[in-house]
Amino acid sequence: MKKILSFIPILFVLIANAQYEHEITEYVWPEDQKVLEKLEDWQDLKFGLLMHWGAYSQWGVVESWSICPEDYGWCERKKGSNPDDYFTYKKEYENLKLSFNPTGFNPENWAKAAKDAGMKYVVFTTKHHDGFCMFDSKYTDYKITSTESPFSSNPKANVAKEVFDAFRAEGLWAGAYFSKPDWHSEYYWDPKFPPFDRNVNYDPALYPEKWEKFVDFTQNQIMELMTDYGKIDILWLDGGWVSKKNMNDLNSVYSGKFSETPSGFLKGRIVNQDIRMDEIAAKAREKQPGLIVVDRAVRGPNQNYLTPENKVPEKQLPYPWESCIIAGGGWSWVPDAVFMTPKQSIHMLIDIVAKGGNLLYNIAPGPDGKWPEGAYDLLEAMGNWIDVNGEAIYSTRAIAPFKTNNICLTQQKDTKAVYALYLEEEDGSGLPSSFTIGGIEAAKNAKLSLLGTSGNLKWKNTKEGLKVEIPEKIRKSLPCDLAWAVKISAVK
């Protein structure tokens, strides 16, 4: 069985608007056979939905970060009666729960649109860094089901449960996003001290009893999700700075920071914040056997797949991974969001799948509980394309050379059939009468066909690669647009 693969730093992942940088240097394969099997199944799914949604959506601001007292653009405060006064702003931000009333919330609409688009799993923000719960946690009153929230009397007030139920009913996997830091909890940001940055605002080593209360609080909320919300397939944990650190970690980071800070002012700290992830994973899997745990940006056995954020790696990666990408606007809702074009989205999905990854596409509901119409239009276009070409996407694995110019390759893991996906050029010139697939050769007696059409294509192996001819009859009546998949029954 595979154990540990270590690599030189090959991937720098920049969270939207440069919120946080992850340096990935190793992957640790899980040893639980059920988790390995689940990961294999997850790699077949290829296309999922991520949703950031909370009380902050009423202001149309970046999720949570505006209450983080760090000097970065994404933390800028622009709303409220006095955005220059941090403490006034934070109070008004947290009071958004008093007016959050998304009466248009109908997750069945989202689930159907996601299914029709070809999405196979959903990851929903049960709690972001601000601590506002979109589920009915009994460990806090900072939640949408609080009696202070006008939506609490709505029969769909337990939003996370409604979302998971609706998506499972359409056959999708359920994934729970959960933030490890909680900027509302008195055990993380103690009200005795002003917050410094994104980290805990006291020293856990000096106040171990207080820190233990936060650990208990975190574990209790996660176990609520694992116990009371049906089958959960993925526990997607954010806030990688909440993790166990040793002295070598601290020395390494601070030596670099001091060399970059001539005044001695540190914009970001690193703090040992051990919430006992091994224990959390074990307890969660007692309730949800085979659960995939994604402890984002934390090296070790609890990061079952890697999550490059708003970025597609340049090369194929040799371990399970998923690019989480904003479909339009921001991670959270913003007014008048402009979405990617179908061409951009389909080409991106193909590029990611050819490199062995999954696409987790973020769509943000608005303060009224509805998606923008642009989201539905985009997903419909992607679904129309996947209806024709799905077999070149699902249950495939990467095959060298992965991508050459505008042609991507995938391979069915069982039949070993190879698919060459021709991405339309930017000039909109369509599918040419012939093209050459570099780096592969068809096997003797192989059959080639264009997905969505009948009959076989003419082909020949050349010094440059496999040359494929597309008859004029097919080109005049193509089964789809934007990208086309040629199935190759066998390669050398």
Tab-separated table of C-alpha atoms in Angstrom:
chain	number	residue	atom	x	y	z
A	1	MET	CA	0.000	0.000	0.000
A	2	LYS	CA	1.155	3.513	-0.723
A	3	LYS	CA	2.291	5.352	2.412
A	4	ILE	CA	4.048	8.694	1.917
A	5	LEU	CA	5.115	10.596	-1.171
A	6	SER	CA	7.382	13.582	-0.549
A	7	PHE	CA	8.102	16.241	-3.121
A	8	ILE	CA	10.008	19.471	-3.404
A	9	PRO	CA	7.679	22.470	-3.183
A	10	ILE	CA	5.782	22.264	-6.453
A	11	LEU	CA	2.547	24.058	-5.800
A	12	PHE	CA	1.872	27.467	-4.367
A	13	VAL	CA	-1.833	28.002	-3.924
A	14	LEU	CA	-3.162	31.507	-3.595
A	15	ILE	CA	-6.580	31.865	-2.028
A	16	ALA	CA	-8.875	34.388	-3.679
A	17	ASN	CA	-7.575	37.951	-3.413
A	18	ALA	CA	-4.331	36.607	-1.915
A	19	GLN	CA	-5.950	35.823	1.401
A	20	TYR	CA	-3.589	33.022	2.327
A	21	GLU	CA	-0.730	31.196	0.687
A	22	HIS	CA	-0.281	27.450	0.937
A	23	GLU	CA	3.004	25.721	0.207
A	24	ILE	CA	2.410	22.048	-0.458
A	25	THR	CA	5.430	19.817	-0.004
A	26	GLU	CA	4.089	16.372	0.762
A	27	TYR	CA	1.080	14.111	0.668
A	28	VAL	CA	0.406	11.344	3.154
A	29	TRP	CA	-1.735	8.504	1.894
A	30	PRO	CA	-4.424	7.398	4.358
A	31	GLU	CA	-4.091	3.887	5.743
A	32	ASP	CA	-7.808	3.245	6.350
A	33	GLN	CA	-8.920	0.952	3.509
A	34	LYS	CA	-12.438	2.414	3.513
A	35	VAL	CA	-11.014	5.909	3.082
A	36	LEU	CA	-8.792	4.761	0.222
A	37	GLU	CA	-11.797	3.198	-1.498
A	38	LYS	CA	-13.829	6.351	-0.933
A	39	LEU	CA	-11.038	8.493	-2.385
A	40	GLU	CA	-10.965	6.275	-5.459
A	41	ASP	CA	-14.710	6.786	-5.888
A	42	TRP	CA	-14.348	10.527	-5.280
A	43	GLN	CA	-11.790	10.766	-8.083
A	44	ASP	CA	-14.452	9.373	-10.422
A	45	LEU	CA	-16.846	12.257	-9.681
A	46	LYS	CA	-14.755	15.068	-11.227
A	47	PHE	CA	-17.234	17.938	-10.819
A	48	GLY	CA	-18.686	19.386	-7.626
A	49	LEU	CA	-20.368	22.484	-6.204
A	50	LEU	CA	-19.076	24.721	-3.417
A	51	MET	CA	-21.339	27.319	-1.781
A	52	HIS	CA	-20.290	30.151	0.539
A	53	TRP	CA	-23.329	31.611	2.239
A	54	GLY	CA	-23.962	33.403	5.514
A	55	ALA	CA	-25.330	36.529	7.168
A	56	TYR	CA	-22.447	38.486	5.568
A	57	SER	CA	-24.182	38.001	2.205
A	58	GLN	CA	-26.531	40.860	3.113
A	59	TRP	CA	-23.673	43.323	2.760
A	60	GLY	CA	-22.185	41.742	-0.343
A	61	VAL	CA	-18.754	41.681	1.312
A	62	VAL	CA	-16.034	39.068	1.391
A	63	GLU	CA	-16.994	36.249	3.743
A	64	SER	CA	-15.753	36.783	7.337
A	65	TRP	CA	-12.482	38.506	6.503
A	66	SER	CA	-13.605	42.082	7.088
A	67	ILE	CA	-13.687	41.407	10.850
A	68	CYS	CA	-10.114	40.114	10.777
A	69	PRO	CA	-7.794	42.910	12.028
A	70	GLU	CA	-5.092	42.319	9.431
A	71	ASP	CA	-3.716	44.961	7.105
A	72	TYR	CA	-4.657	43.370	3.807
A	73	GLY	CA	-7.008	44.557	1.082
A	74	TRP	CA	-9.394	41.657	1.496
A	75	CYS	CA	-9.947	42.691	5.147
A	76	GLU	CA	-10.965	46.228	4.205
A	77	ARG	CA	-14.187	47.417	5.833
A	78	LYS	CA	-16.573	49.338	3.590
A	79	LYS	CA	-20.010	48.822	5.142
A	80	GLY	CA	-21.675	49.805	8.400
A	81	SER	CA	-22.152	53.172	10.076
A	82	ASN	CA	-18.461	53.690	10.841
A	83	PRO	CA	-16.171	51.278	8.977
A	84	ASP	CA	-13.069	53.075	10.300
A	85	ASP	CA	-13.929	52.017	13.846
A	86	TYR	CA	-13.082	48.300	14.065
A	87	PHE	CA	-15.109	47.525	17.188
A	88	THR	CA	-18.213	49.321	15.930
A	89	TYR	CA	-17.889	47.527	12.622
A	90	LYS	CA	-17.515	44.104	14.222
A	91	LYS	CA	-20.604	44.635	16.375
A	92	GLU	CA	-22.693	45.719	13.390
A	93	TYR	CA	-21.340	42.817	11.330
A	94	GLU	CA	-22.324	40.310	14.012
A	95	ASN	CA	-25.753	41.937	14.303
A	96	LEU	CA	-26.432	40.948	10.699
A	97	LYS	CA	-27.911	37.782	12.142
A	98	LEU	CA	-30.813	39.946	13.358
A	99	SER	CA	-31.866	40.775	9.784
A	100	PHE	CA	-30.834	37.666	7.819
A	101	ASN	CA	-34.086	36.370	6.364
A	102	PRO	CA	-33.489	34.480	3.083
A	103	THR	CA	-37.120	33.662	2.360
A	104	GLY	CA	-36.320	32.680	-1.238
A	105	PHE	CA	-34.252	29.703	-0.029
A	106	ASN	CA	-35.209	26.634	-2.035
A	107	PRO	CA	-32.316	24.153	-2.166
A	108	GLU	CA	-34.255	21.797	-4.416
A	109	ASN	CA	-33.768	24.300	-7.256
A	110	TRP	CA	-30.014	24.343	-6.669
A	111	ALA	CA	-29.786	20.569	-6.412
A	112	LYS	CA	-31.633	20.006	-9.671
A	113	ALA	CA	-29.522	22.587	-11.503
A	114	ALA	CA	-26.339	21.014	-10.120
A	115	LYS	CA	-27.407	17.518	-11.140
A	116	ASP	CA	-28.398	18.663	-14.629
A	117	ALA	CA	-25.018	20.383	-14.950
A	118	GLY	CA	-23.247	17.096	-14.261
A	119	MET	CA	-22.122	17.925	-10.726
A	120	LYS	CA	-21.696	14.895	-8.477
A	121	TYR	CA	-21.101	16.363	-4.999
A	122	VAL	CA	-21.734	19.497	-2.955
A	123	VAL	CA	-19.602	21.172	-0.273
A	124	PHE	CA	-21.650	23.617	1.790
A	125	THR	CA	-20.354	26.174	4.309
A	126	THR	CA	-21.866	25.070	7.592
A	127	LYS	CA	-19.672	27.659	9.377
A	128	HIS	CA	-17.090	30.133	8.098
A	129	HIS	CA	-14.360	31.873	10.129
A	130	ASP	CA	-16.776	34.430	11.581
A	131	GLY	CA	-18.429	31.594	13.518
A	132	PHE	CA	-21.962	32.109	12.173
A	133	CYS	CA	-23.556	28.665	11.900
A	134	MET	CA	-25.804	27.723	9.013
A	135	PHE	CA	-26.847	24.677	11.035
A	136	ASP	CA	-28.668	24.255	14.315
A	137	SER	CA	-25.721	23.917	16.699
A	138	LYS	CA	-26.617	23.672	20.361
A	139	TYR	CA	-23.177	25.002	21.322
A	140	THR	CA	-23.741	28.589	20.171
A	141	ASP	CA	-26.544	31.079	19.631
A	142	TYR	CA	-24.674	32.718	16.758
A	143	LYS	CA	-26.608	30.790	14.147
A	144	ILE	CA	-29.395	31.120	11.620
A	145	THR	CA	-31.725	29.097	13.867
A	146	SER	CA	-31.306	31.517	16.782
A	147	THR	CA	-34.609	32.933	18.003
A	148	GLU	CA	-33.064	36.351	17.291
A	149	SER	CA	-32.862	35.488	13.609
A	150	PRO	CA	-36.056	36.223	11.646
A	151	PHE	CA	-35.495	33.097	9.567
A	152	SER	CA	-35.617	30.846	12.641
A	153	SER	CA	-39.386	30.414	12.333
A	154	ASN	CA	-39.091	29.244	8.731
A	155	PRO	CA	-39.576	25.460	8.326
A	156	LYS	CA	-36.294	25.422	6.367
A	157	ALA	CA	-34.355	27.317	9.055
A	158	ASN	CA	-31.824	24.504	9.567
A	159	VAL	CA	-30.224	25.428	6.261
A	160	ALA	CA	-27.405	22.862	6.198
A	161	LYS	CA	-29.825	19.999	6.758
A	162	GLU	CA	-32.103	21.247	3.990
A	163	VAL	CA	-29.165	21.587	1.591
A	164	PHE	CA	-27.753	18.144	2.317
A	165	ASP	CA	-31.172	16.484	2.068
A	166	ALA	CA	-31.979	18.186	-1.246
A	167	PHE	CA	-28.670	17.315	-2.887
A	168	ARG	CA	-28.637	13.738	-1.638
A	169	ALA	CA	-32.150	13.351	-3.070
A	170	GLU	CA	-30.662	14.188	-6.489
A	171	GLY	CA	-27.916	11.597	-6.028
A	172	LEU	CA	-25.045	13.931	-5.096
A	173	TRP	CA	-22.544	13.352	-2.305
A	174	ALA	CA	-22.761	15.672	0.711
A	175	GLY	CA	-19.714	17.574	1.930
A	176	ALA	CA	-19.624	19.789	5.018
A	177	TYR	CA	-17.321	22.836	4.921
A	178	PHE	CA	-16.367	23.760	8.493
A	179	SER	CA	-14.011	26.488	9.692
A	180	LYS	CA	-11.605	25.440	12.436
A	181	PRO	CA	-11.017	29.025	13.620
A	182	ASP	CA	-14.094	30.702	15.107
A	183	TRP	CA	-13.815	34.463	15.507
A	184	HIS	CA	-17.048	34.651	17.478
A	185	SER	CA	-16.175	32.069	20.103
A	186	GLU	CA	-15.013	33.460	23.446
A	187	TYR	CA	-12.637	30.488	23.609
A	188	TYR	CA	-10.858	31.576	20.424
A	189	TRP	CA	-11.095	35.356	20.484
A	190	ASP	CA	-11.318	35.964	24.218
A	191	PRO	CA	-13.263	39.224	24.820
A	192	LYS	CA	-10.665	40.178	27.464
A	193	PHE	CA	-8.150	40.807	24.678
A	194	PRO	CA	-8.457	42.551	21.323
A	195	PRO	CA	-7.807	40.239	18.361
A	196	PHE	CA	-4.336	40.578	16.788
A	197	ASP	CA	-4.899	38.797	13.513
A	198	ARG	CA	-6.599	35.623	12.236
A	199	ASN	CA	-5.111	33.542	15.038
A	200	VAL	CA	-6.260	32.841	18.571
A	201	ASN	CA	-5.828	36.089	20.575
A	202	TYR	CA	-4.227	34.502	23.638
A	203	ASP	CA	-1.393	32.042	24.164
A	204	PRO	CA	-2.841	28.523	24.405
A	205	ALA	CA	0.254	27.466	26.367
A	206	LEU	CA	-0.494	30.082	29.056
A	207	TYR	CA	-4.229	29.391	29.143
A	208	PRO	CA	-4.510	25.626	28.533
A	209	GLU	CA	-7.923	25.296	30.183
A	210	LYS	CA	-9.366	27.983	27.925
A	211	TRP	CA	-7.821	26.363	24.855
A	212	GLU	CA	-9.208	22.990	25.895
A	213	LYS	CA	-12.677	24.556	25.987
A	214	PHE	CA	-12.171	25.660	22.377
A	215	VAL	CA	-11.010	22.184	21.384
A	216	ASP	CA	-14.117	20.688	22.991
A	217	PHE	CA	-16.329	23.312	21.340
A	218	THR	CA	-14.844	22.554	17.903
A	219	GLN	CA	-15.063	18.806	18.278
A	220	ASN	CA	-18.625	18.993	19.582
A	221	GLN	CA	-19.794	21.042	16.597
A	222	ILE	CA	-18.118	18.711	14.119
A	223	MET	CA	-19.706	15.718	15.796
A	224	GLU	CA	-23.117	17.398	15.532
A	225	LEU	CA	-22.620	17.515	11.780
A	226	MET	CA	-21.429	13.913	11.702
A	227	THR	CA	-24.365	12.686	13.795
A	228	ASP	CA	-27.484	14.712	12.990
A	229	TYR	CA	-27.265	15.514	9.261
A	230	GLY	CA	-27.481	12.175	7.491
A	231	LYS	CA	-24.742	10.649	5.391
A	232	ILE	CA	-21.742	12.969	5.083
A	233	ASP	CA	-19.117	11.989	2.526
A	234	ILE	CA	-16.578	14.801	2.944
A	235	LEU	CA	-15.512	16.892	5.941
A	236	TRP	CA	-13.879	19.920	4.307
A	237	LEU	CA	-11.969	21.853	6.984
A	238	ASP	CA	-10.730	25.385	6.348
A	239	GLY	CA	-8.417	27.646	8.337
A	240	GLY	CA	-5.151	25.760	8.033
A	241	TRP	CA	-3.419	28.040	10.532
A	242	VAL	CA	-5.320	26.212	13.281
A	243	SER	CA	-3.020	23.238	13.475
A	244	LYS	CA	-0.333	21.653	15.582
A	245	LYS	CA	3.085	23.297	15.230
A	246	ASN	CA	6.447	22.232	16.597
A	247	MET	CA	9.437	24.397	17.450
A	248	ASN	CA	11.048	23.756	14.075
A	249	ASP	CA	7.911	25.096	12.347
A	250	LEU	CA	7.941	28.201	14.510
A	251	ASN	CA	11.664	28.856	14.081
A	252	SER	CA	11.481	28.397	10.323
A	253	VAL	CA	8.578	30.785	9.828
A	254	TYR	CA	9.729	33.505	12.190
A	255	SER	CA	13.293	33.575	10.924
A	256	GLY	CA	11.924	34.304	7.482
A	257	LYS	CA	9.433	36.881	8.738
A	258	PHE	CA	12.020	38.853	10.679
A	259	SER	CA	14.258	39.093	7.645
A	260	GLU	CA	11.354	40.665	5.737
A	261	THR	CA	10.324	43.078	8.514
A	262	PRO	CA	12.914	45.806	9.143
A	263	SER	CA	10.637	47.571	11.660
A	264	GLY	CA	9.901	44.372	13.590
A	265	PHE	CA	6.142	44.642	12.941
A	266	LEU	CA	4.739	41.240	12.031
A	267	LYS	CA	1.614	41.250	9.869
A	268	GLY	CA	1.035	37.569	10.446
A	269	ARG	CA	1.917	35.213	13.279
A	270	ILE	CA	2.150	31.457	13.521
A	271	VAL	CA	0.811	29.883	16.706
A	272	ASN	CA	0.679	26.291	17.883
A	273	GLN	CA	-3.081	25.587	17.845
A	274	ASP	CA	-3.539	21.860	18.347
A	275	ILE	CA	-7.188	20.793	18.111
A	276	ARG	CA	-6.182	17.095	17.959
A	277	MET	CA	-7.075	16.381	14.367
A	278	ASP	CA	-6.264	12.675	14.564
A	279	GLU	CA	-8.857	12.406	17.310
A	280	ILE	CA	-11.427	14.381	15.332
A	281	ALA	CA	-10.959	12.220	12.237
A	282	ALA	CA	-11.251	8.988	14.215
A	283	LYS	CA	-14.408	10.117	16.050
A	284	ALA	CA	-15.981	11.408	12.839
A	285	ARG	CA	-15.350	8.099	11.046
A	286	GLU	CA	-17.036	6.190	13.832
A	287	LYS	CA	-20.190	7.988	12.701
A	288	GLN	CA	-19.325	8.201	9.002
A	289	PRO	CA	-17.166	5.204	7.967
A	290	GLY	CA	-14.812	5.978	5.089
A	291	LEU	CA	-15.292	9.724	5.535
A	292	ILE	CA	-12.916	11.815	3.421
A	293	VAL	CA	-11.300	14.435	5.662
A	294	VAL	CA	-9.769	17.482	4.001
A	295	ASP	CA	-7.695	19.359	6.573
A	296	ARG	CA	-6.709	22.022	4.078
A	297	ALA	CA	-3.083	23.105	3.808
A	298	VAL	CA	-2.002	21.018	6.810
A	299	ARG	CA	0.583	18.398	6.000
A	300	GLY	CA	-0.209	14.963	7.300
A	301	PRO	CA	-2.686	12.083	7.190
A	302	ASN	CA	-5.807	14.247	7.621
A	303	GLN	CA	-5.479	16.074	4.306
A	304	ASN	CA	-6.930	13.276	2.191
A	305	TYR	CA	-6.874	15.392	-0.936
A	306	LEU	CA	-5.236	18.716	-1.777
A	307	THR	CA	-7.163	21.854	-2.682
A	308	PRO	CA	-5.390	24.409	-4.894
A	309	GLU	CA	-7.546	27.497	-4.585
A	310	ASN	CA	-8.705	29.596	-7.525
A	311	LYS	CA	-5.880	28.111	-9.523
A	312	VAL	CA	-5.293	25.190	-11.858
A	313	PRO	CA	-1.882	23.507	-11.484
A	314	GLU	CA	0.308	23.695	-14.552
A	315	LYS	CA	1.063	19.965	-14.504
A	316	GLN	CA	-0.504	16.680	-13.519
A	317	LEU	CA	-0.249	16.039	-9.770
A	318	PRO	CA	0.479	12.534	-8.402
A	319	TYR	CA	-2.101	12.494	-5.607
A	320	PRO	CA	-5.819	13.244	-5.167
A	321	TRP	CA	-6.584	16.930	-5.668
A	322	GLU	CA	-9.351	19.383	-6.436
A	323	SER	CA	-9.230	22.966	-7.681
A	324	CYS	CA	-11.828	25.133	-5.960
A	325	ILE	CA	-12.709	27.936	-8.368
A	326	ILE	CA	-15.027	30.959	-8.233
A	327	ALA	CA	-17.650	30.657	-10.978
A	328	GLY	CA	-18.526	34.355	-10.818
A	329	GLY	CA	-18.257	37.354	-8.491
A	330	GLY	CA	-16.541	36.244	-5.291
A	331	TRP	CA	-16.579	33.308	-2.921
A	332	SER	CA	-19.565	34.965	-1.264
A	333	TRP	CA	-22.357	36.860	-2.979
A	334	VAL	CA	-21.645	40.240	-4.555
A	335	PRO	CA	-24.090	42.392	-6.513
A	336	ASP	CA	-24.125	42.005	-10.301
A	337	ALA	CA	-21.698	39.094	-10.370
A	338	VAL	CA	-20.194	38.360	-13.779
A	339	PHE	CA	-19.843	34.630	-14.411
A	340	MET	CA	-17.332	32.760	-16.517
A	341	THR	CA	-18.411	32.009	-20.053
A	342	PRO	CA	-19.392	28.429	-20.902
A	343	LYS	CA	-16.254	28.172	-22.998
A	344	GLN	CA	-14.012	29.231	-20.118
A	345	SER	CA	-15.753	26.848	-17.724
A	346	ILE	CA	-15.783	23.809	-20.001
A	347	HIS	CA	-12.166	24.267	-21.045
A	348	MET	CA	-11.153	24.654	-17.406
A	349	LEU	CA	-13.015	21.492	-16.394
A	350	ILE	CA	-11.310	19.535	-19.173
A	351	ASP	CA	-7.890	20.931	-18.260
A	352	ILE	CA	-8.334	19.949	-14.593
A	353	VAL	CA	-9.617	16.462	-15.379
A	354	ALA	CA	-6.771	15.846	-17.838
A	355	LYS	CA	-4.321	16.573	-15.020
A	356	GLY	CA	-6.074	14.097	-12.732
A	357	GLY	CA	-8.051	16.539	-10.607
A	358	ASN	CA	-11.628	17.487	-9.752
A	359	LEU	CA	-13.293	20.876	-10.206
A	360	LEU	CA	-15.169	22.278	-7.199
A	361	TYR	CA	-17.092	25.220	-8.652
A	362	ASN	CA	-18.218	27.949	-6.237
A	363	ILE	CA	-21.609	29.623	-6.609
A	364	ALA	CA	-22.727	32.056	-3.901
A	365	PRO	CA	-26.398	32.427	-2.959
A	366	GLY	CA	-27.664	35.939	-2.370
A	367	PRO	CA	-29.143	37.448	0.807
A	368	ASP	CA	-32.617	36.491	-0.421
A	369	GLY	CA	-31.664	32.815	-0.591
A	370	LYS	CA	-31.535	32.687	-4.397
A	371	TRP	CA	-28.834	32.125	-6.978
A	372	PRO	CA	-28.223	34.776	-9.629
A	373	GLU	CA	-29.756	33.809	-12.972
A	374	GLY	CA	-26.286	33.824	-14.490
A	375	ALA	CA	-25.403	30.778	-12.386
A	376	TYR	CA	-28.303	28.782	-13.796
A	377	ASP	CA	-27.440	29.822	-17.361
A	378	LEU	CA	-23.821	28.753	-16.939
A	379	LEU	CA	-24.661	25.401	-15.368
A	380	GLU	CA	-27.208	24.663	-18.097
A	381	ALA	CA	-24.555	25.211	-20.773
A	382	MET	CA	-22.088	22.978	-18.936
A	383	GLY	CA	-24.736	20.296	-18.549
A	384	ASN	CA	-25.550	20.341	-22.257
A	385	TRP	CA	-21.888	19.764	-23.061
A	386	ILE	CA	-21.450	17.022	-20.435
A	387	ASP	CA	-24.546	15.202	-21.710
A	388	VAL	CA	-22.571	14.534	-24.904
A	389	ASN	CA	-19.066	14.122	-23.511
A	390	GLY	CA	-19.471	12.778	-19.980
A	391	GLU	CA	-17.705	9.491	-20.646
A	392	ALA	CA	-14.510	11.452	-21.407
A	393	ILE	CA	-14.786	13.129	-17.978
A	394	TYR	CA	-16.196	10.783	-15.318
A	395	SER	CA	-14.228	7.801	-13.987
A	396	THR	CA	-11.164	8.867	-15.953
A	397	ARG	CA	-7.552	9.182	-14.938
A	398	ALA	CA	-4.643	11.245	-16.212
A	399	ILE	CA	-2.526	9.871	-19.045
A	400	ALA	CA	0.699	11.393	-20.362
A	401	PRO	CA	1.294	13.805	-21.988
A	402	PHE	CA	-1.964	15.126	-20.383
A	403	LYS	CA	-2.193	18.245	-22.553
A	404	THR	CA	-0.470	19.376	-25.731
A	405	ASN	CA	-1.379	22.810	-27.039
A	406	ASN	CA	-5.204	22.807	-27.173
A	407	ILE	CA	-5.695	19.026	-26.938
A	408	CYS	CA	-6.222	17.307	-23.575
A	409	LEU	CA	-6.142	13.594	-22.848
A	410	THR	CA	-8.083	11.438	-20.404
A	411	GLN	CA	-8.333	7.671	-19.973
A	412	GLN	CA	-11.156	5.508	-18.651
A	413	LYS	CA	-9.802	3.713	-15.595
A	414	ASP	CA	-11.586	0.425	-16.417
A	415	THR	CA	-11.759	0.100	-20.216
A	416	LYS	CA	-8.494	2.026	-20.777
A	417	ALA	CA	-10.098	3.832	-23.705
A	418	VAL	CA	-8.391	7.185	-24.291
A	419	TYR	CA	-10.153	10.447	-25.113
A	420	ALA	CA	-8.588	13.335	-26.944
A	421	LEU	CA	-10.502	16.524	-26.179
A	422	TYR	CA	-10.011	19.261	-28.729
A	423	LEU	CA	-10.536	22.701	-27.155
A	424	GLU	CA	-11.875	25.251	-29.601
A	425	GLU	CA	-9.403	28.007	-30.413
A	426	GLU	CA	-10.083	31.498	-29.113
A	427	ASP	CA	-11.118	32.637	-32.579
A	428	GLY	CA	-14.170	30.356	-32.453
A	429	SER	CA	-13.042	28.405	-35.508
A	430	GLY	CA	-14.769	25.198	-34.433
A	431	LEU	CA	-13.533	21.687	-35.089
A	432	PRO	CA	-11.039	21.442	-37.977
A	433	SER	CA	-11.129	18.829	-40.733
A	434	SER	CA	-8.087	17.166	-39.176
A	435	PHE	CA	-5.780	17.548	-36.218
A	436	THR	CA	-2.818	15.702	-34.713
A	437	ILE	CA	-2.700	14.449	-31.139
A	438	GLY	CA	0.903	14.670	-30.000
A	439	GLY	CA	2.550	12.143	-27.718
A	440	ILE	CA	0.364	9.090	-28.370
A	441	GLU	CA	-0.193	6.462	-31.045
A	442	ALA	CA	-3.292	4.388	-31.652
A	443	ALA	CA	-2.951	0.623	-31.366
A	444	LYS	CA	-3.283	-1.545	-34.436
A	445	ASN	CA	-6.945	-2.013	-35.335
A	446	ALA	CA	-8.002	0.707	-32.887
A	447	LYS	CA	-11.326	2.383	-33.565
A	448	LEU	CA	-11.798	6.129	-33.266
A	449	SER	CA	-15.097	7.977	-32.969
A	450	LEU	CA	-16.356	11.430	-32.074
A	451	LEU	CA	-18.586	11.319	-29.003
A	452	GLY	CA	-22.165	12.200	-29.863
A	453	THR	CA	-21.895	10.873	-33.436
A	454	SER	CA	-22.080	7.483	-35.108
A	455	GLY	CA	-19.481	5.780	-37.227
A	456	ASN	CA	-15.709	5.580	-37.075
A	457	LEU	CA	-13.112	8.189	-38.019
A	458	LYS	CA	-10.128	7.787	-40.313
A	459	TRP	CA	-6.761	8.048	-38.614
A	460	LYS	CA	-3.060	7.313	-38.970
A	461	ASN	CA	0.014	7.398	-36.747
A	462	THR	CA	2.622	9.929	-37.850
A	463	LYS	CA	5.968	11.204	-36.572
A	464	GLU	CA	4.123	14.099	-34.936
A	465	GLY	CA	1.498	11.890	-33.299
A	466	LEU	CA	-1.947	10.495	-34.040
A	467	LYS	CA	-3.638	12.289	-36.947
A	468	VAL	CA	-7.444	12.258	-36.926
A	469	GLU	CA	-9.755	13.249	-39.776
A	470	ILE	CA	-13.206	14.743	-39.170
A	471	PRO	CA	-15.572	14.308	-42.157
A	472	GLU	CA	-17.387	17.345	-43.486
A	473	LYS	CA	-20.723	15.689	-42.753
A	474	ILE	CA	-19.912	15.586	-39.028
A	475	ARG	CA	-18.453	19.096	-39.020
A	476	LYS	CA	-21.675	20.476	-40.469
A	477	SER	CA	-23.756	18.909	-37.699
A	478	LEU	CA	-21.600	18.779	-34.580
A	479	PRO	CA	-23.130	17.241	-31.435
A	480	CYS	CA	-21.934	20.121	-29.249
A	481	ASP	CA	-19.796	23.221	-29.359
A	482	LEU	CA	-16.714	24.632	-27.567
A	483	ALA	CA	-14.849	21.293	-27.185
A	484	TRP	CA	-15.078	17.840	-28.782
A	485	ALA	CA	-13.962	14.402	-27.601
A	486	VAL	CA	-12.491	11.758	-29.860
A	487	LYS	CA	-12.620	8.263	-28.333
A	488	ILE	CA	-9.638	6.030	-29.073
A	489	SER	CA	-10.420	2.402	-28.265
A	490	ALA	CA	-6.769	1.474	-27.613
A	491	VAL	CA	-3.349	3.110	-27.675
A	492	LYS	CA	0.149	1.666	-27.954
